[in-house]
């Protein structure tokens, strides 16, 4: 993957400005059709999901009072993990997007909701709603591209630290809520630029620490203590830890599927100068990917399995994405665009494959064979030990070699393809 503007086969090159503006009008019409029909059924849906989640969490925590017994531990841990997924994905994420503000219910409103997560709602809304959804997949503007710790695009510079990103990504997956809290706080950038003493940063950091303390007290002190009379303190403590990991792994996987798999496009910063709403729509269409699956899958992903529809219409009720998805897909076909959708496992594999592939310099994998592995490893070692200039020069040579290899392969395969076509 490289920015769309540098691709030889730019997937939107065939669209005129008039095409894009017309596409924008058609998407506006889809959005308006949902706005005009929001009502009692939608309100009943979110209230039912919230009630289900709360009963599931309450019931699971009650079972964990007896978690010293293995069956109770398994049932309670699984139930609590699912409850936390529902709260974060289908409820918290979507409430904080303002999807249910139209109900005028102060209990289900983006300004009052605080979720079961380490990051405070207000900080998450700024980094996610205001920044990520505005600058989706724009290199240098959207920090969600690798969360500042990973290289997930060829146009992001490679450094020796990139070699460790499969490990970074695994750790981030296991402790995802804390990774997101650090990301929302812009901790890495603050440390790098020396802004840690800035009053705004200090206030935000204090709020994050308070939220983490509150969450940790609930999961690792209060509920284990309630289990003390049955001798289940340590088993309940472990169950809460495992439930949080279950939620973290699931959330991380869903988000990876929506943003990082092969087929998702990225964009140059200058490409959004003077961007119209219709052009913003096109960027959301090409900068997101869906997960195909059952209705239960959609609910458990917070309907982020419809990531394309969510990025087009982030403020529409999540339960309506399945309804508009066929209409959106029809527009992809009408305008000759690729609708990136795969089942969960292939999508997760694709995203992780990219993490591993881009942990190495551009062109390294393509130019490596069984015969030249020793020399390629020596080259990689030289890039690790050398400075930026050495790395850039070596990578440029590898990219050129990889391009020639692709051209040679295409030329060799052309006669075979022509024969098959003729047959």
XYZ file of C-alpha atoms in Angstrom:
423
model
C 0.000 0.000 0.000
C 1.185 3.505 -0.811
C -0.665 6.802 -1.005
C -3.281 6.775 -3.715
C -1.785 9.828 -5.458
C 1.462 7.937 -6.231
C -0.156 4.801 -7.631
C 0.225 4.021 -11.304
C -3.292 2.540 -11.212
C -4.995 5.238 -9.140
C -8.440 3.756 -8.355
C -10.222 7.097 -8.698
C -8.404 8.395 -11.787
C -11.431 7.553 -13.934
C -13.738 9.808 -11.904
C -14.313 13.396 -12.962
C -15.032 16.169 -10.462
C -18.653 16.014 -11.594
C -18.757 12.246 -10.919
C -17.440 12.756 -7.399
C -19.889 15.552 -6.616
C -22.779 13.444 -7.919
C -21.588 10.537 -5.772
C -21.600 12.903 -2.803
C -25.185 13.919 -3.508
C -26.271 10.281 -3.682
C -24.575 9.538 -0.361
C -26.195 12.615 1.180
C -29.555 11.234 0.072
C -28.861 7.869 1.724
C -27.896 9.612 4.966
C -30.965 11.842 4.888
C -33.263 8.867 4.335
C -32.060 7.403 7.645
C -32.293 10.723 9.483
C -35.871 11.106 8.287
C -36.899 7.659 9.551
C -35.171 7.471 12.948
C -37.747 6.684 15.578
C -39.175 4.372 18.197
C -37.692 1.175 16.750
C -34.169 2.619 16.848
C -34.619 3.905 20.405
C -35.974 0.519 21.473
C -32.947 -1.168 19.911
C -30.298 0.754 21.851
C -32.260 0.515 25.100
C -32.571 -3.250 24.633
C -28.835 -3.601 23.952
C -27.988 -1.539 27.051
C -30.372 -3.587 29.206
C -28.982 -6.846 27.837
C -25.422 -5.732 28.497
C -26.187 -4.673 32.058
C -28.046 -7.880 32.920
C -25.242 -9.926 31.367
C -22.590 -8.081 33.363
C -24.590 -8.272 36.601
C -25.313 -11.978 36.112
C -21.693 -12.747 35.233
C -20.388 -10.897 38.270
C -22.879 -12.768 40.460
C -21.620 -16.089 39.085
C -18.031 -14.989 39.739
C -18.829 -14.684 43.453
C -18.405 -18.459 43.331
C -15.530 -18.459 40.836
C -13.483 -20.805 43.023
C -15.506 -23.507 41.251
C -14.131 -23.951 37.688
C -17.528 -24.067 35.885
C -18.552 -20.801 37.559
C -15.216 -19.236 36.615
C -15.568 -20.209 32.964
C -19.194 -19.060 32.650
C -18.637 -15.847 34.605
C -15.443 -14.902 32.771
C -16.933 -15.545 29.334
C -20.095 -13.605 30.204
C -18.130 -10.668 31.625
C -15.860 -10.558 28.571
C -18.875 -10.441 26.251
C -20.544 -7.773 28.410
C -17.420 -5.616 28.228
C -17.271 -6.039 24.439
C -20.906 -4.977 24.093
C -20.382 -1.976 26.366
C -17.314 -0.768 24.474
C -18.288 -1.571 20.899
C -22.034 -1.392 20.280
C -22.826 0.990 23.145
C -19.925 3.190 24.267
C -18.267 3.794 20.901
C -21.540 4.625 19.199
C -23.067 6.683 22.016
C -19.891 8.785 22.137
C -20.227 9.372 18.392
C -23.537 11.100 19.130
C -25.530 8.441 17.268
C -28.276 8.512 19.889
C -28.245 12.209 20.852
C -31.420 12.747 18.809
C -33.350 10.780 21.478
C -32.752 13.631 23.967
C -32.223 11.015 26.666
C -29.622 12.344 29.127
C -28.703 8.765 30.093
C -27.800 7.828 26.501
C -26.081 10.993 25.317
C -22.582 11.703 24.052
C -22.124 14.514 26.579
C -22.928 12.389 29.637
C -21.822 8.834 28.803
C -18.657 7.491 30.458
C -17.594 4.078 29.295
C -15.896 1.024 30.762
C -12.481 1.906 29.361
C -9.184 3.336 30.580
C -9.416 6.440 28.388
C -11.782 9.251 29.482
C -14.669 9.782 27.088
C -13.853 13.438 26.374
C -10.265 12.714 25.346
C -11.352 9.799 23.160
C -13.972 11.929 21.403
C -11.317 14.509 20.512
C -8.738 12.067 19.128
C -11.257 9.762 17.456
C -14.268 11.811 16.383
C -12.548 15.108 15.645
C -9.137 13.990 14.360
C -9.344 10.423 13.034
C -12.715 10.768 11.301
C -11.726 14.124 9.805
C -8.291 13.076 8.517
C -8.940 9.388 7.819
C -5.804 7.717 6.401
C -4.021 10.959 5.558
C -0.296 10.350 6.113
C 0.992 12.804 8.709
C -2.502 13.860 9.819
C -4.268 10.690 10.959
C -2.402 9.323 13.964
C -4.617 6.217 13.903
C -2.345 4.979 11.097
C -0.259 2.714 13.301
C -1.131 4.657 16.456
C 2.260 6.349 16.286
C 4.084 3.091 17.096
C 3.784 1.125 13.860
C 4.546 1.536 10.195
C 1.461 0.471 8.231
C 2.098 2.234 4.921
C 5.016 2.230 2.489
C 5.134 6.023 2.580
C 5.813 6.026 6.304
C 9.619 6.027 6.738
C 11.234 2.744 7.787
C 13.565 2.701 10.783
C 15.255 -0.122 12.705
C 12.551 0.206 15.362
C 10.044 -0.978 12.755
C 11.485 -4.494 13.019
C 9.864 -4.840 16.424
C 6.377 -3.787 15.388
C 4.845 -7.285 15.325
C 5.793 -7.482 19.008
C 4.550 -3.927 19.687
C 1.265 -4.759 18.016
C 0.843 -7.940 20.078
C 1.467 -6.066 23.344
C -0.880 -3.298 22.199
C -3.555 -5.914 21.483
C -3.285 -7.485 24.936
C -3.442 -4.124 26.740
C -5.421 -2.239 24.130
C -7.451 -0.033 26.467
C -4.231 1.342 27.991
C -2.653 1.767 24.567
C -5.648 3.802 23.451
C -5.474 5.886 26.647
C -1.798 6.685 25.941
C -2.645 7.415 22.299
C -5.564 9.714 23.183
C -3.269 11.513 25.623
C -0.685 11.880 22.813
C 1.848 10.601 25.348
C 4.556 9.654 22.852
C 4.459 13.034 21.142
C 4.439 14.892 24.450
C 7.524 13.030 25.673
C 9.303 13.483 22.339
C 8.596 17.238 22.192
C 9.076 17.899 25.901
C 5.474 18.947 26.507
C 4.971 16.803 29.613
C 5.030 19.908 31.856
C 2.415 21.694 29.760
C -0.652 22.483 31.965
C -3.112 21.036 29.437
C -1.121 17.816 29.131
C -0.782 17.524 32.904
C -4.529 17.984 33.350
C -5.314 15.381 30.710
C -2.761 12.968 32.176
C -4.320 13.417 35.611
C -7.753 12.600 34.178
C -6.396 9.447 32.507
C -4.742 8.269 35.721
C -7.953 8.905 37.674
C -9.939 6.904 35.125
C -7.441 4.030 35.195
C -7.500 4.012 38.981
C -11.299 3.936 39.006
C -11.427 1.084 36.501
C -8.708 -0.891 38.288
C -10.387 -0.414 41.662
C -13.667 -1.748 40.316
C -12.223 -4.799 38.556
C -9.274 -5.684 40.752
C -10.327 -4.577 44.246
C -14.085 -4.165 44.762
C -15.386 -7.254 42.944
C -12.644 -9.591 44.193
C -13.350 -8.376 47.746
C -17.050 -9.144 47.279
C -15.980 -12.705 46.433
C -13.886 -13.045 49.582
C -16.588 -14.767 51.700
C -16.710 -17.693 49.239
C -12.939 -17.947 49.008
C -13.046 -16.640 45.431
C -10.940 -13.478 45.780
C -8.034 -14.572 43.577
C -10.168 -16.431 41.035
C -12.427 -13.395 40.628
C -9.351 -11.180 40.273
C -8.068 -13.467 37.514
C -11.494 -13.602 35.856
C -11.651 -9.794 35.631
C -8.156 -9.674 34.152
C -9.013 -12.321 31.546
C -12.319 -10.608 30.683
C -10.435 -7.365 30.035
C -7.961 -9.183 27.799
C -10.851 -10.808 25.892
C -12.352 -7.362 25.298
C -8.973 -5.876 24.347
C -8.094 -8.610 21.831
C -11.529 -8.440 20.209
C -11.621 -4.636 19.997
C -8.092 -4.491 18.609
C -8.880 -7.136 15.983
C -12.057 -5.400 14.821
C -10.330 -2.034 14.549
C -7.354 -3.559 12.710
C -9.788 -5.110 10.217
C -11.444 -1.773 9.543
C -8.295 0.258 8.966
C -5.170 -1.766 8.191
C -5.866 -4.680 5.793
C -4.576 -4.866 2.237
C -6.846 -2.943 -0.116
C -7.351 0.074 2.166
C -6.034 3.280 0.594
C -4.008 6.111 2.118
C -3.671 9.725 1.011
C -1.137 12.535 0.817
C -1.578 15.494 3.144
C -1.728 17.952 0.241
C -4.570 15.964 -1.321
C -7.065 17.243 1.261
C -6.360 20.935 0.671
C -9.679 22.466 -0.368
C -11.367 19.069 -0.061
C -15.112 19.113 -0.692
C -17.603 17.014 1.266
C -17.965 14.678 -1.720
C -14.181 14.207 -1.873
C -14.189 13.516 1.869
C -16.824 10.844 1.216
C -14.590 9.190 -1.396
C -11.676 9.158 1.046
C -13.837 7.429 3.656
C -15.023 4.878 1.073
C -11.503 3.901 0.058
C -9.870 4.329 3.480
C -11.986 1.730 5.311
C -12.776 -1.982 5.099
C -15.694 -4.164 6.182
C -16.047 -7.546 7.868
C -18.712 -9.775 6.350
C -20.669 -11.994 8.720
C -23.857 -12.656 10.657
C -26.101 -10.233 12.538
C -24.516 -11.385 15.800
C -21.080 -10.588 14.363
C -22.250 -7.078 13.485
C -23.606 -6.463 16.990
C -20.467 -7.779 18.682
C -18.292 -5.521 16.528
C -20.416 -2.501 17.407
C -21.438 -2.614 13.748
C -17.858 -1.596 12.938
C -17.999 -4.618 10.677
C -19.706 -1.951 8.530
C -16.631 0.274 8.869
C -17.125 1.815 5.424
C -20.686 2.853 6.242
C -19.606 4.033 9.690
C -16.903 6.269 8.232
C -19.346 7.701 5.723
C -22.062 8.289 8.304
C -20.478 8.236 11.800
C -23.491 9.876 13.461
C -26.174 7.499 12.137
C -27.565 4.834 14.523
C -25.347 1.758 14.271
C -28.302 -0.591 13.806
C -29.066 1.107 10.465
C -25.676 0.414 8.827
C -26.768 -3.040 7.629
C -29.749 -1.360 5.943
C -27.687 1.182 3.998
C -24.742 -1.132 3.222
C -26.297 -2.590 0.013
C -27.039 0.942 -1.218
C -23.470 2.028 -0.512
C -22.067 -1.075 -2.191
C -24.209 -0.359 -5.248
C -22.610 3.089 -5.474
C -19.153 1.504 -5.337
C -20.120 -0.625 -8.325
C -21.759 2.254 -10.156
C -18.652 4.420 -9.882
C -16.122 1.636 -10.468
C -14.673 1.536 -6.949
C -13.574 -1.478 -4.915
C -15.686 -2.336 -1.858
C -13.136 -3.893 0.516
C -14.932 -6.587 2.527
C -13.809 -9.998 3.781
C -14.810 -12.432 6.552
C -13.198 -11.877 9.951
C -10.333 -14.385 9.752
C -9.040 -13.345 6.291
C -9.362 -9.682 7.279
C -7.420 -10.191 10.522
C -4.779 -12.173 8.627
C -4.490 -9.423 6.018
C -4.006 -6.729 8.673
C -1.375 -8.731 10.577
C 0.369 -9.653 7.312
C 0.751 -5.952 6.599
C 2.175 -5.343 10.087
C 4.831 -8.032 9.487
C 5.494 -7.008 5.863
C 6.034 -3.338 6.704
C 8.246 -4.126 9.668
C 10.833 -4.658 6.914
C 12.105 -2.027 4.435
C 10.165 -1.501 1.217
C 11.217 -4.044 -1.375
C 13.176 -6.291 1.003
C 10.732 -9.199 0.934
C 10.203 -8.947 -2.824
C 13.925 -9.081 -3.534
C 14.692 -11.886 -1.074
C 14.969 -15.502 -2.241
C 16.228 -18.681 -0.643
C 19.543 -18.277 -2.462
C 20.233 -14.675 -1.468
C 19.061 -14.728 2.149
C 22.609 -14.360 3.551
C 23.331 -11.269 1.450
C 19.858 -9.826 2.193
C 20.367 -10.301 5.925
C 23.725 -8.570 5.610
C 22.023 -5.714 3.773
C 19.348 -5.471 6.467
C 22.024 -5.420 9.163
C 23.781 -2.609 7.316
C 20.525 -0.630 7.191
C 20.009 -1.140 10.922
C 23.533 0.014 11.755
C 23.667 2.781 9.139
C 22.100 6.228 9.314
C 19.012 7.602 7.543
C 20.947 8.297 4.345
C 22.207 4.710 4.143
C 18.706 3.358 4.759
C 17.121 5.567 2.122
C 19.694 4.644 -0.513
C 19.443 0.899 0.196
C 15.664 0.993 0.187
C 15.573 2.925 -3.084
C 17.728 0.269 -4.726
C 15.525 -2.542 -3.405
C 12.333 -0.819 -4.558
C 13.821 -0.406 -8.039
C 14.901 -4.080 -8.122
C 11.452 -5.190 -6.941
C 9.799 -3.091 -9.651
C 11.986 -4.646 -12.356
C 11.230 -8.124 -10.996
C 7.485 -7.431 -11.148
C 7.754 -6.117 -14.698
C 9.761 -9.178 -15.785
C 7.239 -11.503 -14.184
C 4.340 -9.697 -15.859
C 6.074 -9.884 -19.243
C 6.693 -13.624 -18.794
C 3.083 -14.266 -17.805
C 1.557 -12.165 -20.615
C 1.782 -14.826 -23.392
C 0.253 -17.453 -21.100
C -2.613 -15.121 -20.247
C -3.181 -14.390 -23.944
C -3.244 -18.121 -24.727
C -5.846 -18.742 -22.022
C -7.948 -15.843 -23.256
C -7.822 -17.139 -26.806
C -8.788 -20.651 -25.695
